[in-house]
């Protein structure tokens, strides 16, 4: 990956934006429902913006920085493992879908959100040894679609209005 | 008005990316609905509560008896079985996600506490004698 100063600064700014968004979400009261784990995934706005405005590798780097630093700042070892599992799967799928050029940022975001939950549920099934946790995906998929559409719309607006290359 | 709506839909369908987005979202929601329906149709009454800690089953409690037990595993989760339903009434973890989980009774349902690595799940059949 060709690193120039501009890209370096952009990655730094977007990574800090992602951490702040994670922190805002951490401060919000958790959503109680039939199953745990429903989240907006606001930090994905920064990652999707990077995916479209810089490139896939930078988006992955921002995601890694966000997961590691937010775990250090306000997470636990357990929360780190879960968010890493979700982020790896969601990023892989988002990069592939973006490359396919079949979807708009909204579609990419929805797929990313759903895969984030799939990754976390798989991780929970392995760590806790209870396949029953798979049932959570029924509720989590619906919430992921809703959150994914909102995050995707926000990202699409940003990608359109914020020009990184003058 | 219907003609206008039709025109709008045609416009959306002509935008390939937007159309694919809608197909993707509908596919996810449809798959979820089908899975939910199948799970609902085939759900069985639970027989007993299985407690899984660190990936291993550590205890079983019959759903037909009312009991309250404190499950220790680094932290505490208070399991209550009442009138055929199981739920967590109190926990030592900070987020209390397991406490807010709805009561469970059907086979396959589970309540998870990530910080204490504890899962309580409902299993069909009578399997209490095996452990107690």
Coordinates of C-alpha atoms in Angstrom, one line a residue:
Chain A
X1 CA 0.0 0.0 0.0
X2 CA 1.4 3.3 -1.1
X3 CA 1.5 5.6 1.9
X4 CA 1.6 9.3 1.4
X5 CA 1.2 12.0 4.1
X6 CA -2.4 12.7 3.0
X7 CA -3.5 9.1 3.3
X8 CA -1.7 8.8 6.6
X9 CA -3.5 11.8 8.0
X10 CA -6.9 10.6 6.6
X11 CA -6.5 7.2 8.2
X12 CA -5.6 8.9 11.5
X13 CA -8.6 11.2 11.4
X14 CA -11.0 8.5 10.4
X15 CA -9.7 6.1 13.0
X16 CA -10.2 8.7 15.8
X17 CA -13.6 9.4 14.4
X18 CA -14.4 5.7 14.6
X19 CA -13.2 5.5 18.2
X20 CA -15.3 8.5 19.2
X21 CA -18.4 7.0 17.5
X22 CA -17.7 3.8 19.4
X23 CA -17.4 5.7 22.6
X24 CA -20.7 7.6 22.0
X25 CA -22.4 4.3 21.4
X26 CA -20.8 2.9 24.6
X27 CA -22.3 5.9 26.6
X28 CA -25.8 5.3 25.2
X29 CA -28.0 3.1 27.3
X30 CA -28.0 -0.5 26.0
X31 CA -31.1 -1.5 24.0
X32 CA -32.9 -4.2 26.0
X33 CA -34.9 -6.7 23.9
X34 CA -35.5 -10.4 23.7
X35 CA -31.8 -10.9 23.0
X36 CA -28.7 -9.0 23.9
X37 CA -26.3 -7.3 21.6
X38 CA -28.4 -4.9 19.6
X39 CA -26.2 -1.9 18.5
X40 CA -26.3 0.9 16.0
X41 CA -22.7 0.2 14.8
X42 CA -22.0 3.9 14.3
X43 CA -18.3 3.4 13.9
X44 CA -19.0 1.6 10.7
X45 CA -19.7 5.0 9.1
X46 CA -16.0 5.9 9.3
X47 CA -15.0 2.4 8.0
X48 CA -17.4 2.6 5.0
X49 CA -16.3 6.1 4.2
X50 CA -12.7 5.0 4.2
X51 CA -13.6 2.0 2.0
X52 CA -15.1 4.2 -0.7
X53 CA -12.9 7.4 -0.3
X54 CA -9.5 5.8 0.3
X55 CA -9.3 2.0 -0.2
X56 CA -10.0 -1.4 1.3
X57 CA -6.7 -1.7 3.1
X58 CA -7.1 1.6 4.8
X59 CA -10.6 0.7 5.9
X60 CA -9.2 -2.5 7.4
X61 CA -6.5 -0.6 9.2
X62 CA -9.0 1.9 10.6
X63 CA -11.1 -1.0 11.8
X64 CA -8.2 -2.7 13.5
X65 CA -7.2 0.5 15.3
X66 CA -10.7 1.1 16.4
X67 CA -11.3 -2.4 17.7
X68 CA -7.9 -2.5 19.6
X69 CA -8.1 1.0 21.0
X70 CA -11.8 1.0 22.0
X71 CA -11.1 -2.3 23.9
X72 CA -8.2 -0.7 25.7
X73 CA -10.1 2.5 26.5
X74 CA -13.5 1.2 27.6
X75 CA -13.7 -2.5 26.8
X76 CA -12.7 -5.8 28.3
X77 CA -10.8 -8.8 27.0
X78 CA -14.1 -10.5 26.2
X79 CA -15.5 -7.5 24.4
X80 CA -12.3 -7.3 22.4
X81 CA -12.6 -10.9 21.2
X82 CA -16.2 -10.5 20.2
X83 CA -15.8 -7.2 18.4
X84 CA -12.7 -8.5 16.6
X85 CA -14.6 -11.6 15.4
X86 CA -17.5 -9.4 14.2
X87 CA -15.2 -6.9 12.6
X88 CA -13.1 -9.4 10.6
X89 CA -16.1 -11.1 9.0
X90 CA -18.0 -7.8 8.4
X91 CA -14.9 -6.2 6.8
X92 CA -14.1 -9.1 4.6
X93 CA -17.7 -9.2 3.2
X94 CA -17.9 -5.4 2.8
X95 CA -14.6 -5.2 0.9
X96 CA -15.7 -8.1 -1.4
X97 CA -19.1 -6.5 -2.0
X98 CA -17.6 -3.1 -2.7
X99 CA -15.2 -4.7 -5.2
X100 CA -18.2 -6.4 -7.0
X101 CA -19.7 -2.9 -7.6
X102 CA -23.1 -4.5 -7.4
X103 CA -24.3 -2.6 -4.4
X104 CA -24.5 1.0 -3.2
X105 CA -22.9 1.9 0.2
X106 CA -26.3 1.1 1.8
X107 CA -26.2 -2.5 0.6
X108 CA -22.6 -2.8 1.6
X109 CA -23.4 -1.4 5.1
X110 CA -26.4 -3.8 5.6
X111 CA -24.3 -6.8 4.6
X112 CA -21.5 -5.6 6.9
X113 CA -23.9 -5.2 9.8
X114 CA -25.5 -8.6 9.4
X115 CA -22.1 -10.3 9.0
X116 CA -20.9 -8.5 12.1
X117 CA -23.6 -10.1 14.1
X118 CA -23.0 -13.5 12.5
X119 CA -19.3 -13.3 13.4
X120 CA -20.1 -12.4 17.0
X121 CA -22.8 -15.1 17.4
X122 CA -20.3 -17.7 15.9
X123 CA -17.7 -16.5 18.3
X124 CA -20.2 -16.8 21.2
X125 CA -21.2 -20.4 20.1
X126 CA -17.5 -21.4 20.1
X127 CA -16.5 -19.7 23.3
X128 CA -19.6 -20.7 25.3
X129 CA -20.1 -24.1 23.7
X130 CA -23.8 -23.6 23.3
X131 CA -25.2 -23.8 19.7
X132 CA -28.6 -22.4 21.0
X133 CA -27.1 -18.9 20.9
X134 CA -27.6 -19.2 17.1
X135 CA -31.3 -18.4 17.8
X136 CA -30.3 -14.9 18.6
X137 CA -29.6 -14.3 14.9
X138 CA -33.3 -14.2 14.2
X139 CA -33.7 -11.0 16.1
X140 CA -30.2 -9.7 15.5
X141 CA -30.6 -9.9 11.7
X142 CA -33.6 -7.6 11.7
X143 CA -31.9 -5.1 13.9
X144 CA -28.8 -5.3 11.8
X145 CA -30.8 -4.5 8.6
X146 CA -32.3 -1.4 10.3
X147 CA -29.0 -0.2 11.7
X148 CA -27.2 -1.0 8.4
X149 CA -29.6 1.1 6.4
X150 CA -29.2 4.1 8.7
X151 CA -25.4 3.8 8.9
X152 CA -25.3 3.2 5.1
X153 CA -27.4 6.3 4.3
X154 CA -25.1 8.4 6.6
X155 CA -22.0 7.0 4.9
X156 CA -23.5 7.6 1.4
X157 CA -24.2 11.2 2.2
X158 CA -20.6 11.6 3.6
X159 CA -19.0 9.9 0.6
X160 CA -20.9 12.2 -1.8
X161 CA -20.3 15.5 0.1
X162 CA -16.8 15.1 1.6
X163 CA -14.2 15.2 -1.1
X164 CA -10.9 13.7 0.0
X165 CA -9.2 14.4 -3.3
X166 CA -9.5 18.0 -4.4
Chain B
X1 CA -51.1 8.8 -7.9
X2 CA -50.6 5.1 -8.7
X3 CA -49.0 6.0 -12.0
X4 CA -46.6 8.3 -10.2
X5 CA -45.8 5.6 -7.7
X6 CA -45.2 3.2 -10.5
X7 CA -42.9 5.6 -12.2
X8 CA -40.9 6.0 -9.0
X9 CA -40.6 2.2 -8.6
X10 CA -39.6 1.9 -12.2
X11 CA -36.9 4.5 -11.6
X12 CA -35.6 2.7 -8.6
X13 CA -35.6 -0.6 -10.4
X14 CA -33.6 0.9 -13.3
X15 CA -30.9 2.0 -10.8
X16 CA -29.0 -1.3 -10.7
X17 CA -27.3 -0.7 -7.4
X18 CA -30.4 0.5 -5.6
X19 CA -32.3 -2.5 -6.9
X20 CA -29.6 -4.9 -5.7
X21 CA -29.7 -3.2 -2.3
X22 CA -33.4 -3.8 -2.0
X23 CA -33.0 -7.4 -3.2
X24 CA -30.3 -7.9 -0.5
X25 CA -32.3 -6.4 2.3
X26 CA -35.5 -8.3 1.3
X27 CA -33.5 -11.5 1.1
X28 CA -32.1 -11.1 4.6
X29 CA -35.5 -10.2 6.1
X30 CA -37.2 -13.1 4.2
X31 CA -34.6 -15.6 5.3
X32 CA -35.0 -14.4 8.9
X33 CA -38.8 -14.6 8.7
X34 CA -38.6 -18.2 7.3
X35 CA -36.1 -19.3 10.0
X36 CA -38.3 -17.7 12.7
X37 CA -41.4 -19.4 11.3
X38 CA -39.7 -22.8 11.2
X39 CA -38.3 -22.4 14.7
X40 CA -41.8 -21.4 15.9
X41 CA -43.5 -24.3 14.2
X42 CA -41.1 -26.9 15.5
X43 CA -40.6 -25.6 19.0
X44 CA -41.0 -28.1 21.8
X45 CA -41.9 -27.7 25.4
X46 CA -38.7 -27.8 27.5
X47 CA -38.0 -30.4 30.0
X48 CA -35.1 -29.1 32.0
X49 CA -32.7 -26.2 32.3
X50 CA -29.1 -27.0 31.4
X51 CA -26.4 -24.7 32.9
X52 CA -23.2 -24.5 30.7
X53 CA -20.2 -22.8 32.2
X54 CA -16.9 -22.4 30.2
X55 CA -18.4 -24.6 27.5
X56 CA -19.2 -27.5 29.9
X57 CA -22.5 -28.5 31.3
X58 CA -22.3 -28.1 35.1
X59 CA -25.8 -28.6 36.3
X60 CA -29.4 -29.5 35.4
X61 CA -32.6 -28.3 36.9
X62 CA -36.1 -29.5 36.1
X63 CA -38.5 -26.9 34.7
X64 CA -41.4 -28.4 36.7
X65 CA -40.0 -27.5 40.1
X66 CA -39.7 -24.0 41.4
X67 CA -36.1 -23.3 42.5
X68 CA -33.7 -20.4 43.0
X69 CA -30.0 -21.0 42.7
X70 CA -26.9 -18.8 42.6
X71 CA -24.6 -19.9 39.8
X72 CA -20.9 -19.1 40.5
X73 CA -18.4 -18.8 37.8
X74 CA -16.1 -15.8 38.4
X75 CA -19.2 -13.9 39.1
X76 CA -22.7 -14.8 40.2
X77 CA -26.0 -15.3 38.2
X78 CA -29.1 -16.1 40.2
X79 CA -31.2 -18.6 38.2
X80 CA -34.9 -18.7 39.1
X81 CA -37.3 -21.4 37.8
X82 CA -40.9 -20.5 38.4
X83 CA -44.1 -21.9 36.9
X84 CA -42.2 -23.6 34.1
X85 CA -40.2 -20.6 33.1
X86 CA -36.5 -20.0 33.7
X87 CA -34.9 -16.5 34.1
X88 CA -32.0 -14.7 35.7
X89 CA -33.2 -12.5 38.5
X90 CA -29.8 -11.0 39.5
X91 CA -26.2 -11.0 38.3
X92 CA -22.9 -9.6 39.3
X93 CA -21.9 -8.4 35.8
X94 CA -22.1 -4.7 35.0
X95 CA -24.4 -4.8 32.0
X96 CA -27.2 -7.0 33.4
X97 CA -28.1 -8.2 29.9
X98 CA -29.0 -11.6 31.2
X99 CA -31.3 -10.1 33.8
X100 CA -33.3 -8.2 31.2
X101 CA -33.6 -11.2 28.9
X102 CA -37.2 -12.4 28.7
X103 CA -38.2 -15.6 30.6
X104 CA -37.6 -18.8 28.6
X105 CA -39.4 -22.1 28.5
X106 CA -39.2 -23.7 25.0
X107 CA -36.4 -26.2 24.0
X108 CA -33.5 -24.4 22.4
X109 CA -34.0 -21.1 24.1
X110 CA -31.1 -19.8 26.0
X111 CA -30.0 -16.9 28.2
X112 CA -26.3 -15.9 28.0
X113 CA -24.0 -14.1 30.3
X114 CA -20.8 -13.3 28.5
X115 CA -18.8 -11.8 31.4
X116 CA -19.4 -14.9 33.6
X117 CA -19.1 -17.3 30.6
X118 CA -22.4 -18.8 31.7
X119 CA -25.3 -20.0 29.5
X120 CA -28.6 -21.4 30.7
X121 CA -30.5 -23.3 28.0
X122 CA -33.7 -25.2 27.8
X123 CA -33.5 -28.8 26.7
X124 CA -36.5 -31.1 26.0
X125 CA -36.9 -34.4 27.7
X126 CA -36.2 -35.6 31.2
X127 CA -32.5 -35.5 32.0
X128 CA -32.4 -34.3 35.5
X129 CA -31.6 -37.7 37.1
X130 CA -28.3 -38.0 35.2
X131 CA -26.6 -35.2 37.1
X132 CA -28.4 -34.8 40.4

